[in-house]
């Protein structure tokens, strides 16, 4: 059974940094891409980026490049989302998700989801 558990969210001020974690279990890690999404109130779920678990290769939405970095720790079965220079418009629930075999940026392409972690950025 696949389980994804996000943590690390919270309330921060504009300009601060935050690192989110996603602890994964029940996966055959070598086949998976791990994605990060976010969803603000009243908006659709938005692709942040994804990482190939084996190679560590990352892909980002164009709007996320520069301030967001995805990494993974194979020994801990954990994927991270480092967020720098946070802005109020980054306020959202952040989700990690898993899929097999390839990069895709649409939520429907992911098979497994975590429960999400709230990130709130004050001005």
mmCIF file of C-alpha atoms in Angstrom:
data_model
loop_
_atom_site.group_PDB
_atom_site.id
_atom_site.type_symbol
_atom_site.label_atom_id
_atom_site.label_comp_id
_atom_site.label_asym_id
_atom_site.label_seq_id
_atom_site.Cartn_x
_atom_site.Cartn_y
_atom_site.Cartn_z
ATOM 1 C CA UNK A 1 0.000 0.000 0.000
ATOM 2 C CA UNK A 2 1.435 3.337 -1.083
ATOM 3 C CA UNK A 3 1.563 5.990 1.572
ATOM 4 C CA UNK A 4 2.752 9.571 1.193
ATOM 5 C CA UNK A 5 2.969 11.847 4.212
ATOM 6 C CA UNK A 6 3.807 15.533 3.842
ATOM 7 C CA UNK A 7 5.148 17.701 6.625
ATOM 8 C CA UNK A 8 6.900 20.999 7.162
ATOM 9 C CA UNK A 9 4.186 23.479 6.340
ATOM 10 C CA UNK A 10 3.406 26.485 8.471
ATOM 11 C CA UNK A 11 2.974 30.220 8.676
ATOM 12 C CA UNK A 12 5.928 32.290 7.497
ATOM 13 C CA UNK A 13 6.599 35.863 6.442
ATOM 14 C CA UNK A 14 7.255 37.042 2.916
ATOM 15 C CA UNK A 15 10.889 36.464 2.004
ATOM 16 C CA UNK A 16 11.300 33.484 4.311
ATOM 17 C CA UNK A 17 12.246 29.963 3.253
ATOM 18 C CA UNK A 18 10.542 26.698 4.052
ATOM 19 C CA UNK A 19 11.327 23.071 3.323
ATOM 20 C CA UNK A 20 8.543 20.564 2.907
ATOM 21 C CA UNK A 21 9.065 16.826 3.254
ATOM 22 C CA UNK A 22 7.209 13.888 1.770
ATOM 23 C CA UNK A 23 7.887 10.522 3.371
ATOM 24 C CA UNK A 24 7.022 7.669 1.031
ATOM 25 C CA UNK A 25 6.410 3.993 1.624
ATOM 26 C CA UNK A 26 4.993 1.076 -0.330
ATOM 27 C CA UNK A 27 6.608 2.125 -3.616
ATOM 28 C CA UNK A 28 8.980 0.388 -5.949
ATOM 29 C CA UNK A 29 11.029 3.532 -5.881
ATOM 30 C CA UNK A 30 13.111 2.867 -8.960
ATOM 31 C CA UNK A 31 10.051 3.213 -11.200
ATOM 32 C CA UNK A 32 8.561 6.323 -9.738
ATOM 33 C CA UNK A 33 8.430 10.029 -10.355
ATOM 34 C CA UNK A 34 7.497 12.102 -7.323
ATOM 35 C CA UNK A 35 5.641 15.315 -7.955
ATOM 36 C CA UNK A 36 4.794 18.389 -5.936
ATOM 37 C CA UNK A 37 1.566 20.303 -6.497
ATOM 38 C CA UNK A 38 -0.144 23.140 -4.722
ATOM 39 C CA UNK A 39 -3.707 24.325 -4.466
ATOM 40 C CA UNK A 40 -4.778 27.743 -3.306
ATOM 41 C CA UNK A 41 -8.355 28.445 -2.168
ATOM 42 C CA UNK A 42 -10.696 28.654 -5.127
ATOM 43 C CA UNK A 43 -8.021 27.638 -7.623
ATOM 44 C CA UNK A 44 -7.118 24.484 -9.460
ATOM 45 C CA UNK A 45 -4.322 22.243 -8.318
ATOM 46 C CA UNK A 46 -1.083 23.555 -9.800
ATOM 47 C CA UNK A 47 2.034 21.626 -10.812
ATOM 48 C CA UNK A 48 5.219 22.707 -9.049
ATOM 49 C CA UNK A 49 7.688 20.107 -10.279
ATOM 50 C CA UNK A 50 8.718 16.489 -10.219
ATOM 51 C CA UNK A 51 11.782 14.336 -9.608
ATOM 52 C CA UNK A 52 12.872 11.000 -10.953
ATOM 53 C CA UNK A 53 13.523 8.870 -7.905
ATOM 54 C CA UNK A 54 16.389 6.932 -9.450
ATOM 55 C CA UNK A 55 18.325 9.598 -11.305
ATOM 56 C CA UNK A 56 17.346 12.633 -9.268
ATOM 57 C CA UNK A 57 16.546 14.547 -12.454
ATOM 58 C CA UNK A 58 14.071 17.322 -11.801
ATOM 59 C CA UNK A 59 11.506 19.138 -13.901
ATOM 60 C CA UNK A 60 9.708 22.311 -12.920
ATOM 61 C CA UNK A 61 6.810 24.369 -14.085
ATOM 62 C CA UNK A 62 8.199 27.485 -15.710
ATOM 63 C CA UNK A 63 6.601 29.692 -13.069
ATOM 64 C CA UNK A 64 8.305 27.701 -10.298
ATOM 65 C CA UNK A 65 11.854 27.784 -11.635
ATOM 66 C CA UNK A 66 14.348 29.706 -9.552
ATOM 67 C CA UNK A 67 12.709 29.732 -6.112
ATOM 68 C CA UNK A 68 11.664 26.097 -5.732
ATOM 69 C CA UNK A 69 13.983 23.099 -5.598
ATOM 70 C CA UNK A 70 13.021 19.435 -5.374
ATOM 71 C CA UNK A 71 15.416 16.842 -4.005
ATOM 72 C CA UNK A 72 15.290 13.365 -2.536
ATOM 73 C CA UNK A 73 17.028 11.294 0.100
ATOM 74 C CA UNK A 74 16.962 7.663 -0.974
ATOM 75 C CA UNK A 75 18.071 6.394 2.407
ATOM 76 C CA UNK A 76 15.124 8.104 4.096
ATOM 77 C CA UNK A 77 12.624 7.468 1.288
ATOM 78 C CA UNK A 78 11.832 11.158 1.439
ATOM 79 C CA UNK A 79 11.351 13.862 -1.158
ATOM 80 C CA UNK A 80 11.799 17.531 -0.321
ATOM 81 C CA UNK A 81 10.531 20.815 -1.674
ATOM 82 C CA UNK A 82 12.755 23.738 -0.763
ATOM 83 C CA UNK A 83 10.959 27.046 -1.172
ATOM 84 C CA UNK A 84 12.878 30.317 -0.997
ATOM 85 C CA UNK A 85 11.873 33.965 -1.098
ATOM 86 C CA UNK A 86 8.300 33.057 -0.347
ATOM 87 C CA UNK A 87 5.521 35.387 -1.424
ATOM 88 C CA UNK A 88 1.931 35.729 -0.193
ATOM 89 C CA UNK A 89 0.780 34.234 -3.498
ATOM 90 C CA UNK A 90 2.600 31.024 -2.574
ATOM 91 C CA UNK A 91 -0.023 30.443 0.104
ATOM 92 C CA UNK A 92 -1.625 27.068 -0.637
ATOM 93 C CA UNK A 93 -1.940 23.478 0.431
ATOM 94 C CA UNK A 94 1.076 21.624 -0.926
ATOM 95 C CA UNK A 95 0.760 18.002 -1.973
ATOM 96 C CA UNK A 96 3.201 15.348 -3.002
ATOM 97 C CA UNK A 97 2.169 12.672 -5.456
ATOM 98 C CA UNK A 98 3.621 9.589 -7.133
ATOM 99 C CA UNK A 99 3.370 8.126 -10.607
ATOM 100 C CA UNK A 100 5.237 5.567 -12.634
ATOM 101 C CA UNK A 101 7.080 5.974 -15.865
ATOM 102 C CA UNK A 102 7.501 9.514 -16.937
ATOM 103 C CA UNK A 103 7.092 13.192 -16.409
ATOM 104 C CA UNK A 104 3.624 14.658 -16.443
ATOM 105 C CA UNK A 105 2.305 17.897 -15.016
ATOM 106 C CA UNK A 106 -1.407 17.166 -14.740
ATOM 107 C CA UNK A 107 -2.814 15.960 -11.413
ATOM 108 C CA UNK A 108 -4.854 13.232 -13.091
ATOM 109 C CA UNK A 109 -1.617 11.582 -14.170
ATOM 110 C CA UNK A 110 -0.612 10.769 -10.610
ATOM 111 C CA UNK A 111 -1.734 7.602 -8.897
ATOM 112 C CA UNK A 112 -1.056 8.344 -5.259
ATOM 113 C CA UNK A 113 -1.388 11.462 -3.135
ATOM 114 C CA UNK A 114 -0.512 12.651 0.309
ATOM 115 C CA UNK A 115 -2.907 14.518 2.543
ATOM 116 C CA UNK A 116 -1.265 17.889 1.950
ATOM 117 C CA UNK A 117 0.405 20.442 4.187
ATOM 118 C CA UNK A 118 -0.668 24.065 4.534
ATOM 119 C CA UNK A 119 1.772 26.842 3.724
ATOM 120 C CA UNK A 120 0.698 30.369 4.580
ATOM 121 C CA UNK A 121 2.827 33.381 3.719
ATOM 122 C CA UNK A 122 2.038 36.717 5.333
ATOM 123 C CA UNK A 123 3.005 40.049 3.800
#
